[in-house]
Structures are given as structure tokens and as C-alpha cells.
Coordinates of C-alpha atoms in Angstrom, one line a residue:
Chain A
X245 CA -19.4 18.3 -19.1
X246 CA -20.0 17.8 -15.3
X247 CA -22.6 20.6 -15.5
X248 CA -24.9 19.1 -18.0
X249 CA -25.6 16.4 -15.3
X250 CA -25.7 18.5 -12.4
X251 CA -25.9 17.1 -9.2
X252 CA -26.2 13.5 -10.3
X253 CA -22.7 13.5 -11.3
X254 CA -21.2 11.7 -8.0
X255 CA -17.5 11.4 -9.2
X256 CA -15.5 13.8 -11.6
X257 CA -12.3 14.6 -13.2
X258 CA -11.9 18.0 -14.9
X259 CA -9.2 18.9 -17.5
X260 CA -7.3 16.5 -15.4
X261 CA -3.3 16.1 -16.0
X262 CA -0.6 13.8 -14.1
X263 CA 2.9 13.0 -15.1
X264 CA 5.3 10.9 -13.5
X265 CA 8.8 12.4 -14.2
X266 CA 8.7 12.5 -18.2
X267 CA 5.7 10.0 -18.5
X268 CA 2.3 11.8 -19.0
X269 CA 0.1 9.3 -17.4
X270 CA -3.2 11.5 -18.0
X271 CA -3.5 14.6 -20.7
X272 CA -6.5 16.9 -20.0
X273 CA -9.0 14.0 -18.9
X274 CA -12.8 14.8 -18.3
X275 CA -14.6 12.1 -16.7
X276 CA -18.0 12.0 -15.0
X277 CA -19.5 9.1 -13.0
X278 CA -23.4 9.6 -13.0
X279 CA -25.6 8.4 -10.0
X280 CA -26.9 4.5 -10.4
X281 CA -24.4 3.6 -13.5
X282 CA -21.6 1.4 -14.4
X283 CA -18.9 3.3 -15.7
X284 CA -16.0 1.0 -17.4
X285 CA -13.0 2.7 -18.1
X286 CA -11.5 0.6 -20.6
X287 CA -8.1 0.5 -22.1
X288 CA -4.6 -1.2 -22.1
X289 CA -1.8 -1.3 -19.5
X290 CA -0.4 2.2 -19.2
X291 CA -3.4 3.7 -20.7
X292 CA -3.8 6.0 -17.3
X293 CA -6.7 3.9 -15.9
X294 CA -5.4 3.3 -12.8
X295 CA -4.1 6.9 -12.3
X296 CA -7.6 8.2 -12.7
X297 CA -8.8 5.6 -10.3
X298 CA -6.1 6.9 -7.8
X299 CA -6.9 10.7 -8.5
X300 CA -10.5 9.9 -7.6
X301 CA -9.5 8.4 -4.7
X302 CA -7.3 11.0 -3.4
X303 CA -4.3 8.9 -3.3
X304 CA -2.3 10.9 -5.9
X305 CA -3.0 14.7 -6.4
X306 CA -3.4 16.1 -10.0
X307 CA -1.0 18.6 -11.7
X308 CA -3.9 20.2 -13.4
X309 CA -7.7 20.1 -13.3
X310 CA -10.0 19.5 -10.8
X311 CA -11.0 16.3 -8.7
X312 CA -14.4 15.9 -7.1
X313 CA -16.2 13.3 -5.4
X314 CA -19.8 13.8 -4.2
X315 CA -18.6 17.3 -4.4
X316 CA -16.0 17.3 -2.4
X317 CA -12.4 16.4 -2.1
X318 CA -11.7 12.7 -2.0
X319 CA -9.3 13.1 0.8
X320 CA -12.1 14.0 3.2
X321 CA -13.4 11.3 5.5
X322 CA -16.8 12.2 4.5
X323 CA -16.2 11.1 1.2
X324 CA -14.3 8.2 2.0
X325 CA -17.1 6.8 4.0
X326 CA -19.1 6.8 1.0
X327 CA -16.5 5.1 -1.5
X328 CA -15.6 1.4 -1.3
X329 CA -12.4 0.7 -3.1
X330 CA -10.7 -2.3 -4.4
X331 CA -7.1 -1.7 -5.9
X332 CA -4.7 -4.0 -7.6
X333 CA -3.0 -5.3 -4.3
X334 CA -0.6 -7.9 -4.6
X335 CA -1.2 -9.1 -1.1
X336 CA -2.7 -8.4 2.2
X337 CA -1.0 -9.3 5.4
X338 CA -1.0 -13.0 4.9
X339 CA -1.6 -13.8 8.7
X340 CA -4.8 -12.5 9.0
X341 CA -8.0 -14.3 8.9
X342 CA -10.8 -13.8 6.2
X343 CA -13.2 -13.0 8.9
X344 CA -11.2 -10.4 10.7
X345 CA -10.3 -8.6 7.6
X346 CA -13.7 -7.9 6.7
X347 CA -14.5 -7.0 10.4
X348 CA -11.7 -4.5 10.0
X349 CA -12.9 -2.9 6.9
X350 CA -16.8 -3.1 8.0
X351 CA -15.6 -1.1 11.0
X352 CA -14.4 1.7 9.2
X353 CA -18.1 2.6 7.8
X354 CA -20.8 4.2 9.1
X355 CA -23.5 1.5 8.1
X356 CA -21.7 -1.4 7.1
X357 CA -23.4 -4.8 5.8
X358 CA -23.8 -7.5 8.1
X359 CA -20.2 -9.5 8.2
X360 CA -22.2 -12.6 7.1
X361 CA -23.6 -10.6 4.0
X362 CA -20.3 -9.4 2.7
X363 CA -18.6 -12.8 3.2
X364 CA -21.4 -14.3 1.1
X365 CA -21.1 -11.5 -1.5
X366 CA -17.4 -12.6 -1.8
X367 CA -18.6 -16.0 -2.0
X368 CA -16.2 -17.2 0.6
X369 CA -18.6 -18.7 3.0
X370 CA -16.9 -21.5 5.1
X371 CA -13.8 -19.8 4.6
X372 CA -14.3 -17.3 7.5
X373 CA -11.4 -18.8 9.7
X374 CA -8.7 -19.3 6.9
X375 CA -5.6 -17.2 7.0
X376 CA -5.5 -14.9 4.0
X377 CA -2.0 -16.6 3.0
X378 CA -4.0 -19.8 2.6
X379 CA -6.4 -18.4 -0.1
X380 CA -6.2 -19.4 -3.6
X381 CA -5.7 -16.4 -6.0
X382 CA -9.3 -16.3 -7.2
X383 CA -10.3 -16.0 -3.2
X384 CA -7.9 -13.6 -2.4
X385 CA -9.2 -11.4 -5.2
X386 CA -12.8 -12.2 -4.0
X387 CA -11.8 -11.1 -0.4
X388 CA -10.7 -7.7 -2.0
X389 CA -13.9 -7.2 -3.6
X390 CA -15.6 -7.9 -0.5
X391 CA -13.8 -5.3 1.3
X392 CA -14.9 -3.0 -1.3
X393 CA -18.3 -3.8 -0.8
X394 CA -18.6 -4.1 3.0
X395 CA -19.3 -0.5 3.7
X396 CA -22.2 -0.7 1.4
X397 CA -20.8 2.6 -0.3
X398 CA -22.6 4.8 -2.8
X399 CA -19.5 4.7 -5.1
X400 CA -17.6 1.6 -5.8
X401 CA -14.4 2.0 -7.2
X402 CA -12.9 -1.4 -8.8
X403 CA -9.3 -1.6 -10.2
X404 CA -9.1 -4.5 -12.5
X405 CA -11.9 -6.2 -10.3
X406 CA -11.7 -9.8 -12.3
X407 CA -7.9 -10.0 -12.8
X408 CA -7.3 -13.5 -12.1
X409 CA -10.8 -14.9 -11.7
X410 CA -12.0 -17.8 -13.6
X411 CA -14.9 -17.4 -15.7
X412 CA -17.7 -18.7 -13.1
X413 CA -16.1 -16.4 -10.3
X414 CA -15.9 -13.5 -12.9
X415 CA -19.7 -13.9 -14.1
X416 CA -20.5 -14.1 -10.1
X417 CA -19.0 -10.7 -9.5
X418 CA -20.6 -9.1 -12.6
X419 CA -23.8 -10.1 -11.1
X420 CA -22.8 -8.6 -7.8
X421 CA -21.8 -5.2 -9.7
X422 CA -25.3 -5.0 -11.3
X423 CA -26.9 -5.8 -8.3
X424 CA -25.1 -2.7 -6.5
X425 CA -25.8 -0.4 -9.5
X426 CA -29.6 -1.8 -9.5
X427 CA -29.8 -0.2 -5.9
X428 CA -28.9 3.2 -7.4
X429 CA -25.5 3.3 -6.2
X430 CA -22.4 4.1 -8.7
X431 CA -19.6 1.8 -10.0
X432 CA -16.5 2.8 -11.7
X433 CA -14.3 -0.1 -13.0
X434 CA -11.4 -0.5 -14.9
X435 CA -10.7 -3.3 -17.2
X436 CA -8.6 -4.2 -20.1
X437 CA -11.3 -6.8 -21.5
X438 CA -13.6 -5.1 -24.0
X439 CA -16.1 -8.3 -23.2
X440 CA -16.2 -7.3 -19.6
X441 CA -16.9 -3.8 -20.4
X442 CA -19.7 -4.9 -22.8
X443 CA -21.3 -7.0 -20.3
X444 CA -21.4 -4.9 -17.4
X445 CA -21.3 -1.2 -17.9
X446 CA -23.7 1.4 -19.0
X447 CA -21.4 3.7 -20.4
X448 CA -17.8 2.9 -21.3
X449 CA -14.8 5.3 -21.7
X450 CA -12.2 4.0 -23.6
X451 CA -8.6 5.4 -22.7
X452 CA -5.2 5.3 -24.4
X453 CA -1.9 6.6 -23.3
X454 CA -3.2 9.1 -21.0
X455 CA -6.3 10.4 -23.4
X456 CA -10.1 9.5 -23.7
X457 CA -10.3 8.0 -27.2
X458 CA -14.0 7.3 -27.3
X459 CA -16.8 7.3 -24.9
X460 CA -20.1 6.2 -25.1
X461 CA -22.8 3.2 -24.5
X462 CA -21.4 -0.1 -25.0
X463 CA -23.1 -0.4 -28.5
X464 CA -21.6 3.0 -29.4
X465 CA -18.0 2.4 -28.5
X466 CA -18.2 -1.1 -30.4
X467 CA -19.2 0.7 -33.5
X468 CA -16.5 3.3 -33.3
X469 CA -13.8 0.9 -32.4
X470 CA -14.9 -1.6 -35.0
X471 CA -14.0 1.0 -37.7
X472 CA -11.1 0.7 -40.1
X473 CA -7.8 -0.4 -40.1
X474 CA -5.8 2.0 -42.2
X475 CA -2.4 0.6 -43.5
X476 CA 0.5 2.7 -45.5
X477 CA 4.0 3.1 -46.0
X478 CA 4.2 6.8 -45.0
X479 CA 6.6 9.4 -43.2
X480 CA 4.2 10.4 -40.8
X481 CA 5.1 9.2 -37.6
X482 CA 2.6 7.4 -35.2
X483 CA 2.9 10.6 -32.9
X484 CA 2.0 12.6 -35.5
X485 CA -0.8 10.4 -36.4
X486 CA -2.2 10.1 -33.2
X487 CA -2.8 14.1 -33.5
X488 CA -5.0 13.7 -36.6
X489 CA -8.9 13.8 -35.3
X490 CA -10.4 10.3 -35.3
X491 CA -7.6 8.5 -35.2
X492 CA -8.0 5.9 -32.3
X493 CA -4.7 4.4 -32.3
X494 CA -1.3 4.3 -34.3
X495 CA 1.8 2.2 -34.7
X496 CA 4.6 1.8 -36.9
X497 CA 6.0 -1.6 -37.2
X498 CA 9.2 -0.2 -39.1
X499 CA 7.7 -0.5 -42.4
X500 CA 4.2 0.2 -42.5
X501 CA 2.2 2.6 -40.3
X502 CA -1.1 1.2 -39.0
X503 CA -4.0 3.3 -37.9
X504 CA -7.2 2.5 -36.2
X505 CA -10.2 4.7 -36.8
X506 CA -13.9 5.1 -36.5
X507 CA -13.6 7.9 -39.4
X508 CA -11.6 6.6 -42.1
X509 CA -12.3 9.1 -44.8
X510 CA -11.5 12.1 -42.7
X511 CA -8.4 10.7 -41.3
X512 CA -7.3 9.5 -44.8
X513 CA -7.8 13.4 -46.3
X514 CA -5.5 14.5 -43.5
X515 CA -2.9 11.6 -44.1
X516 CA -2.9 12.3 -47.7
X517 CA -2.9 15.9 -47.3
X518 CA 0.0 15.8 -45.0
X519 CA 2.3 13.3 -47.0
X520 CA 2.3 13.3 -50.6
X521 CA 4.9 10.3 -50.8
X522 CA 2.5 7.9 -49.0
X523 CA 2.3 4.5 -50.9
X524 CA 0.8 1.1 -50.6
X525 CA -2.6 2.3 -48.8
X526 CA -4.9 -0.1 -47.8
X527 CA -8.2 0.4 -45.9
X528 CA -9.7 -3.0 -44.3
X529 CA -13.0 -3.2 -41.9
X530 CA -11.3 -4.2 -38.7
X531 CA -13.2 -7.0 -36.7
X532 CA -14.3 -5.8 -33.4
X533 CA -11.6 -7.9 -31.2
X534 CA -9.1 -7.1 -34.0
X535 CA -10.0 -3.4 -33.8
X536 CA -9.4 -3.5 -29.9
X537 CA -6.1 -5.5 -30.2
X538 CA -4.8 -3.1 -32.7
X539 CA -5.7 -0.1 -30.1
X540 CA -3.8 -2.5 -27.3
X541 CA -0.9 -2.7 -29.3
X542 CA -0.5 0.7 -30.8
X543 CA -0.5 2.0 -27.0
X544 CA 1.9 -0.5 -25.9
X545 CA 4.6 0.8 -28.5
Chain B
X100 CA -16.3 5.6 20.6
X101 CA -16.5 4.5 17.0
X102 CA -13.2 5.9 16.5
X103 CA -11.9 4.3 19.6
X104 CA -13.5 0.7 18.4
X105 CA -11.3 1.2 15.0
X106 CA -8.2 2.1 17.2
X107 CA -8.8 -1.2 19.4
X108 CA -9.3 -3.3 16.7
X109 CA -6.8 -2.2 14.6
X110 CA -4.2 -2.7 17.6
X111 CA -5.4 -6.2 18.2
X112 CA -5.4 -7.1 14.5
X113 CA -1.9 -5.9 14.4
X114 CA -0.5 -7.4 17.4
X115 CA -2.1 -11.0 15.9
X116 CA -0.7 -10.6 12.5
X117 CA 2.9 -10.1 13.8
X118 CA 2.4 -12.7 16.6
X119 CA 1.2 -15.2 13.8
X120 CA 4.1 -14.4 11.7
X121 CA 7.1 -16.9 12.4
X122 CA 9.7 -14.7 11.1
X123 CA 9.0 -11.8 13.2
X124 CA 7.9 -14.0 16.5
X125 CA 11.1 -15.8 16.0
X126 CA 13.4 -12.9 15.2
X127 CA 12.1 -10.6 17.8
X128 CA 11.2 -12.7 20.7
X129 CA 13.3 -15.8 20.5
X130 CA 16.8 -14.4 19.6
X131 CA 17.1 -12.0 22.5
X132 CA 16.1 -14.9 24.8
X133 CA 18.6 -17.3 23.2
X134 CA 21.3 -14.9 23.2
X135 CA 20.8 -13.9 27.0
X136 CA 20.7 -17.4 27.8
X137 CA 24.0 -18.2 26.1
X138 CA 25.8 -15.1 26.9
X139 CA 24.4 -14.0 30.3
X140 CA 23.4 -17.1 31.9
X141 CA 25.6 -20.0 30.6
X142 CA 28.7 -17.7 30.1
X143 CA 28.7 -14.9 32.8
X144 CA 30.6 -12.0 31.5
X145 CA 32.6 -10.2 33.9
X146 CA 30.2 -7.2 34.8
X147 CA 27.5 -6.8 37.1
X148 CA 24.6 -9.1 36.2
X149 CA 22.1 -6.1 35.7
X150 CA 24.7 -4.9 33.4
X151 CA 24.1 -7.9 31.1
X152 CA 20.5 -7.9 31.4
X153 CA 20.2 -4.4 30.5
X154 CA 22.4 -5.0 27.2
X155 CA 20.3 -7.7 25.9
X156 CA 17.0 -6.3 27.0
X157 CA 18.1 -2.7 24.7
X158 CA 19.0 -5.5 21.9
X159 CA 15.8 -7.0 22.2
X160 CA 13.6 -3.9 22.2
X161 CA 15.7 -2.5 19.1
X162 CA 15.0 -5.3 16.8
X163 CA 11.4 -5.5 17.8
X164 CA 11.1 -2.0 16.8
X165 CA 13.4 -2.1 13.6
X166 CA 11.8 -4.9 12.4
X167 CA 8.1 -4.6 13.5
X168 CA 7.9 -1.2 12.0
X169 CA 10.2 -0.9 9.0
X170 CA 10.1 -4.3 7.4
X171 CA 6.3 -4.1 7.9
X172 CA 5.8 -0.7 6.8
X173 CA 8.2 -1.3 3.5
X174 CA 6.2 -4.6 2.8
X175 CA 2.8 -3.4 3.1
X176 CA 3.7 -0.3 1.0
X177 CA 5.3 -2.4 -1.6
X178 CA 2.1 -4.8 -1.9
X179 CA -0.5 -2.1 -2.2
X180 CA -2.2 -3.0 1.3
X181 CA -1.0 0.4 3.0
X182 CA -2.6 2.3 -0.2
X183 CA -5.7 0.2 0.0
X184 CA -6.5 1.6 3.7
X185 CA -5.3 5.0 3.0
X186 CA -8.3 5.0 0.3
X187 CA -10.7 3.6 3.0
X188 CA -12.2 5.8 5.5
X189 CA -9.8 4.3 8.1
X190 CA -8.8 7.2 10.6
X191 CA -5.1 7.9 9.0
X192 CA -3.2 7.9 12.4
X193 CA -4.8 4.2 13.4
X194 CA -2.5 2.6 11.0
X195 CA 0.8 4.0 12.5
X196 CA -0.7 3.9 15.9
X197 CA -1.5 0.2 15.7
X198 CA 2.0 -0.4 14.8
X199 CA 3.6 1.6 17.2
X200 CA 1.5 -0.1 19.8
X201 CA 2.5 -3.6 18.9
X202 CA 5.9 -2.8 19.0
X203 CA 5.7 -1.4 22.5
X204 CA 3.8 -4.7 23.3
X205 CA 6.2 -7.0 21.8
X206 CA 9.1 -4.6 23.8
X207 CA 7.5 -5.3 27.0
X208 CA 7.0 -9.0 26.2
X209 CA 10.8 -9.1 25.7
X210 CA 11.9 -7.2 28.5
X211 CA 9.6 -9.3 31.0
X212 CA 11.0 -12.1 29.5
X213 CA 14.5 -11.4 30.1
X214 CA 13.6 -10.0 33.4
X215 CA 12.0 -13.5 34.4
X216 CA 15.4 -15.1 33.1
X217 CA 17.8 -12.9 34.8
X218 CA 16.1 -13.3 38.2
X219 CA 15.6 -16.9 37.9
X220 CA 19.0 -17.9 36.6
X221 CA 21.3 -14.9 36.0
X222 CA 22.0 -13.5 39.4
X223 CA 19.9 -10.4 39.0
X224 CA 19.2 -8.6 42.2
X225 CA 16.6 -5.8 41.8
X226 CA 14.0 -4.5 44.1
X227 CA 10.6 -4.6 42.4
X228 CA 10.3 -0.8 42.2
X229 CA 14.0 -0.6 40.7
X230 CA 12.8 -3.2 38.3
X231 CA 9.6 -1.5 37.0
X232 CA 12.0 1.6 36.7
X233 CA 14.2 0.0 34.8
X234 CA 11.5 -1.9 32.7
X235 CA 9.6 1.5 31.9
X236 CA 12.6 3.0 30.6
X237 CA 13.2 0.0 28.4
X238 CA 9.7 0.2 26.9
X239 CA 9.8 4.1 26.6
X240 CA 13.4 3.6 24.7
X241 CA 11.7 1.7 21.9
X242 CA 10.1 4.9 20.7
X243 CA 13.1 6.0 19.0
X244 CA 13.7 2.8 17.3
X245 CA 10.1 2.7 16.2
X246 CA 11.0 6.0 14.4
X247 CA 14.1 4.7 12.9
X248 CA 11.9 1.4 11.9
X249 CA 9.7 4.1 10.2
X250 CA 12.3 5.6 8.4
X251 CA 13.4 2.2 7.2
X252 CA 10.3 1.4 6.1
X253 CA 9.8 4.5 3.9
X254 CA 13.1 5.0 2.4
X255 CA 13.4 1.0 1.9
X256 CA 11.7 -1.4 -0.7
X257 CA 10.0 -4.5 0.4
X258 CA 13.4 -6.1 -0.6
X259 CA 15.8 -4.0 0.6
X260 CA 14.2 -2.8 4.0
X261 CA 15.0 -6.1 5.9
X262 CA 18.5 -6.0 4.8
X263 CA 18.7 -1.9 5.7
X264 CA 17.2 -3.0 9.3
X265 CA 19.9 -5.7 9.6
X266 CA 22.6 -3.3 8.8
X267 CA 21.6 -0.6 11.0
X268 CA 20.9 -3.2 13.9
X269 CA 23.9 -5.4 14.6
X270 CA 26.7 -2.7 13.8
X271 CA 24.6 -0.2 15.7
X272 CA 24.3 -2.6 18.6
X273 CA 28.1 -3.5 18.6
X274 CA 29.6 -0.1 18.3
X275 CA 27.0 1.5 21.0
X276 CA 28.7 -0.9 23.6
X277 CA 25.8 -3.2 24.0
X278 CA 27.8 -6.5 23.3
X279 CA 31.2 -5.4 24.6
X280 CA 31.3 -2.7 27.2
X281 CA 32.0 0.8 25.5
X282 CA 35.2 0.8 27.6
X283 CA 36.8 -2.4 26.0
X284 CA 36.0 -1.2 22.5
X285 CA 38.5 0.0 20.0
X286 CA 39.1 3.7 20.2
X287 CA 38.0 4.7 16.8
X288 CA 34.4 3.1 17.9
X289 CA 34.3 4.5 21.4
X290 CA 34.3 8.1 19.6
X291 CA 31.3 6.8 17.8
X292 CA 29.3 5.5 20.4
X293 CA 27.8 8.6 21.9
X294 CA 26.3 9.2 18.6
X295 CA 24.4 6.3 18.7
X296 CA 20.8 5.9 20.1
X297 CA 21.6 2.6 21.9
X298 CA 24.3 4.2 23.9
X299 CA 21.9 6.5 25.0
X300 CA 19.4 4.2 26.0
X301 CA 21.8 1.8 28.1
X302 CA 22.9 4.6 29.9
X303 CA 19.3 5.7 30.8
X304 CA 18.5 2.2 31.7
X305 CA 21.8 1.7 34.0
X306 CA 20.9 4.9 35.9
X307 CA 17.1 3.4 36.3
X308 CA 18.6 0.3 37.4
X309 CA 20.8 2.0 40.0
X310 CA 24.0 1.1 38.5
X311 CA 26.9 3.3 38.3
X312 CA 26.5 5.9 35.5
X313 CA 27.3 9.5 34.5
X314 CA 24.1 11.0 35.8
X315 CA 23.3 13.1 33.0
X316 CA 20.0 12.0 32.3
X317 CA 18.7 14.7 30.5
X318 CA 21.4 14.6 28.0
X319 CA 20.7 11.4 27.0
X320 CA 16.9 11.6 27.0
X321 CA 17.6 15.0 24.6
X322 CA 19.9 12.8 22.2
X323 CA 17.1 10.2 21.9
X324 CA 14.7 12.9 21.3
X325 CA 17.0 14.7 18.6
X326 CA 17.4 11.3 16.9
X327 CA 13.7 10.4 16.9
X328 CA 13.0 13.8 15.2
X329 CA 15.4 13.2 12.6
X330 CA 14.3 10.0 11.8
X331 CA 10.5 11.1 11.6
X332 CA 11.6 14.0 9.3
X333 CA 13.4 11.3 6.9
X334 CA 10.5 9.5 7.1
X335 CA 8.1 12.1 6.5
X336 CA 10.6 13.5 3.3
X337 CA 11.0 9.9 1.8
X338 CA 6.9 9.3 2.3
X339 CA 6.0 12.5 0.6
X340 CA 8.6 11.8 -2.3
X341 CA 6.8 8.4 -2.5
X342 CA 3.4 9.9 -2.7
X343 CA 4.3 12.1 -5.8
X344 CA 5.9 9.5 -7.8
X345 CA 3.7 6.4 -6.9

């Protein structure tokens, strides 16, 4: 996959697997971020998005597969100097000031933005002397975004950047992200909001339970995820159902097996062939949000 | 040059961060001063004044390092701050270097504050050179406790690290003969004392201050080195386990 894109791929996972004890966080994931694009990793909690991000940042080591950023090991200083990072950080040391934190991170990079520009980009003008502990939740989140941006990186990695932001701050951050991409830089962001990925990304990769379940432009993914909802009583377990090609998500509420799929006919052929006792079959067209909700629920069970 | 600037800024901010944190400043600067005033100046123990000064200085240095290193590493690890810095192009060593530097600075502040108190009101009489020698030994002896703090920071969680540091701090100070002279401790504890780092630290300090001591400087210094190495090894092991499962 990376080969098709040649040297325009700035960051890539190739067949990467990662497990924590018994939990398989990633199962053979291929992922490539192309120069100048905003790529959204979309999926519910526990889908493996953060694990993918941490592997690309060299914070975790893969059990199998290859990880490369700008053609090198992400742990190398040269790659880190070109990458800006926003992680789900609970807190920053409370007793440092906004300006001090921006100066601290700007100092790490070879050609940082002017301090004032970073503070403006984070929407924190006038709060430079505020201690981090005195900021509101949204301001804290924006400061962390500023720290990712301050080095003027070629690759911006944002893990759930808009968590806890209000609508206005969210839109302002989207604007910033778009501006970064327009300057030919690349952005990888994770989110569990379909609307956010839709508004922002050139390409969406949908993850569920450590696998990529859909990939494409927002329009393509929406078409795929807005497929069908298949409900039936069956002896097929959700785990088995997920093995069927085309099944995006599967859950069992104790009585009814519920599948989300973009290829209902293929899935039905498989399902009926596998379980002759299947009853109460029901196929409905799932609305966009509903389909995504099903996907979310399916993975959390 | 660039790298040097990063180290210097990291150092400055780490010091400011700690200085502005009331918990740390109170715990590490205020308490040793208070305790020395109460139990060294107001109530004079029946030992030479320098012995009392050495004891509370050791106590202060231990606290500054154990809490400054251990608790802050555990907390910053827990809240993801450490990871964010790791993912940044910060030279990896700058983080710990800044913490180490800050602990040494705080240790020096404590030692100097107690010096001043002891000279002014504690009956301490030492030549400037002796005093300088004693202070240098004291601050250098912060290193093993920084290593111990680092171990606490990696073994403990943000919630358990402060408790862990306290569990190590007070009993260790007591059993090493800092609060009550070793000779006056119960037999069972007296046997344990030579295995505890503050015991060796106070022996070295006694030597530096020109007090009666056993003269086995090399033994005490080696004991502290071994202790430091063991703590660092445990910290490294806990760190590695942490990154694998994080």
C-alpha cells in the first residue's frame, strides 16, 4: 500500500499488530498518511486508534509489522523534530504558565513559530501569564493543541483533539488544522465523532477492535457505513459474524444478532449458508448516525 | 548551543514548577526548618550541636529528593505529561537532568537554611572550610535519594507514590539513627541501620564536619553507590515494564 504512494507517504504502519497481555489492540493494520492530507482515524473507544498513534510516535513498539515516519524510525530525533504531537494528556504541570509551556516546547524544535503566533493559534491571547492549573478545560485542550503546533511540524498528530471543546472552539481548531494541511503539511487525527472526520478529513479510516473496517473519502465511508442493518435470531456468534467479509460490526443482545454492513446481500448469503436454523430475519437501511452508532455499540461489547 | 539552551530552560522551569507548588515547598523547605528549630534549637539534645545540624540536614535532603523526584515522576507519568515530552524532540535526558538539578538546588537551599539557623541560634561552631566541606557532602548525598525517588516514581502510581515515599522516608530516617542516635536505638533496629543509606550519609557528614567517626569513608561512599545502583536498576526495570504495557 505504501509503495503505491511512494515517497509521498510521510508516515506508515505496515501489517502492524500490538497486544497488551490478552487484549489485541491492533491486528495487522496497514495505514499510510500522505503528504498534505488530513487523515482521520475514526472509531469508538478501544478501537485501537490511540495505539496506532503511539506506535507512529515511537512511544510503543509493535509486536509485528513495520512503523516508519519520514522514511525512518519514529524514535529518532530527526523524525521527532518534524512531528508535532497532541496526546490525551490528563494534566500538564499545574504551576507553569502558558507562555512558559509554549516556550519550553518551541525550544525543542529547530524552526518554531513565533511564540505569539502559537498563542494566537491556540486562542490563548491575554492568558500568557496564567498558570496551567487556572485554565478552563477548553483552554487547557487548546494549549495542548498549541504545543503540537508550535514547532511548525511537517506531520501533526492529534489524538482526540476536540475532546471537551465547545462548538465554537471546535470549529476554530478545525480551521487551524485545515490551514496546516493547505501549507502542504500532513495531519493524522483520531476522533470518535463521524461529523468531525467528515468536516475535516480528506480521507477517513474507520477502526473497530483493532482492525480497519472501512477506508476512503468521507463520501465513500458514509456510503459504506450507511449500509444495512441485519437483524436475526441465529446461532452464529458476533465473533464468528465479524469473520464474514463485509461485516462492519456485530453484536448480540442476548436474543437477536445485529450486523452492520455495506454489503448486505453478500453477508446474507454467508449467514444463511452457515446457519440453517436462522429465523426472524430483518434487513433495514440504517441511517448514517444510526449505522455509526451500531458500529460503536458493537465494538464496545 | 541549542541543546544547552534546552537543558537550561528545562532546569529553570522545573525549579519554578516546584517552587510554585505549595505542597512541595512546604514539605521540603518548611518542615526540616521547623523540626530543626523545635528539636535542635528550642530543645537542645544532649549531643554536640553539629550532630543535630547534620541529622536534620540529612532529613531535609532526603525529603527534597524522595518527594521532588519520586512523586513528581509518578504524577507526570500518570497524567501523560511525560509521554508527551517523550514524543517531542526534547533530548530524552533533559527531563531527568532537570529534576536532578532541581533536587540538588533544593537540597542546597535546605542545607544552607539550616546552616544559618544553626550558626545563629544552635550553638554550631565550624570553620568556614569545614562547613563548606560538610555542605558539599550533604548535597552530593542527595544523589542516592534521587535514585530512590526515581524508583518510587516508576514503581508507584500517581496515588501510591506519595504514600510509598512517606513509608520509606520516616522509618528510614528513624532506623538510621537520624532522629535518635544509633547507639540509643533498640538492638533489633541497630542491626538494620548499616543497611540504610541515611546511616552512611550521616557517617560521611560527621567525618566532613570533623566529628568523631569510624573513618571508613570509602566503605560508606561505596555503600551509597551500591544503593544508588540498585535503585536505578529497579527504576529501569519498572520503566521498561511500563512501556511494554502502557
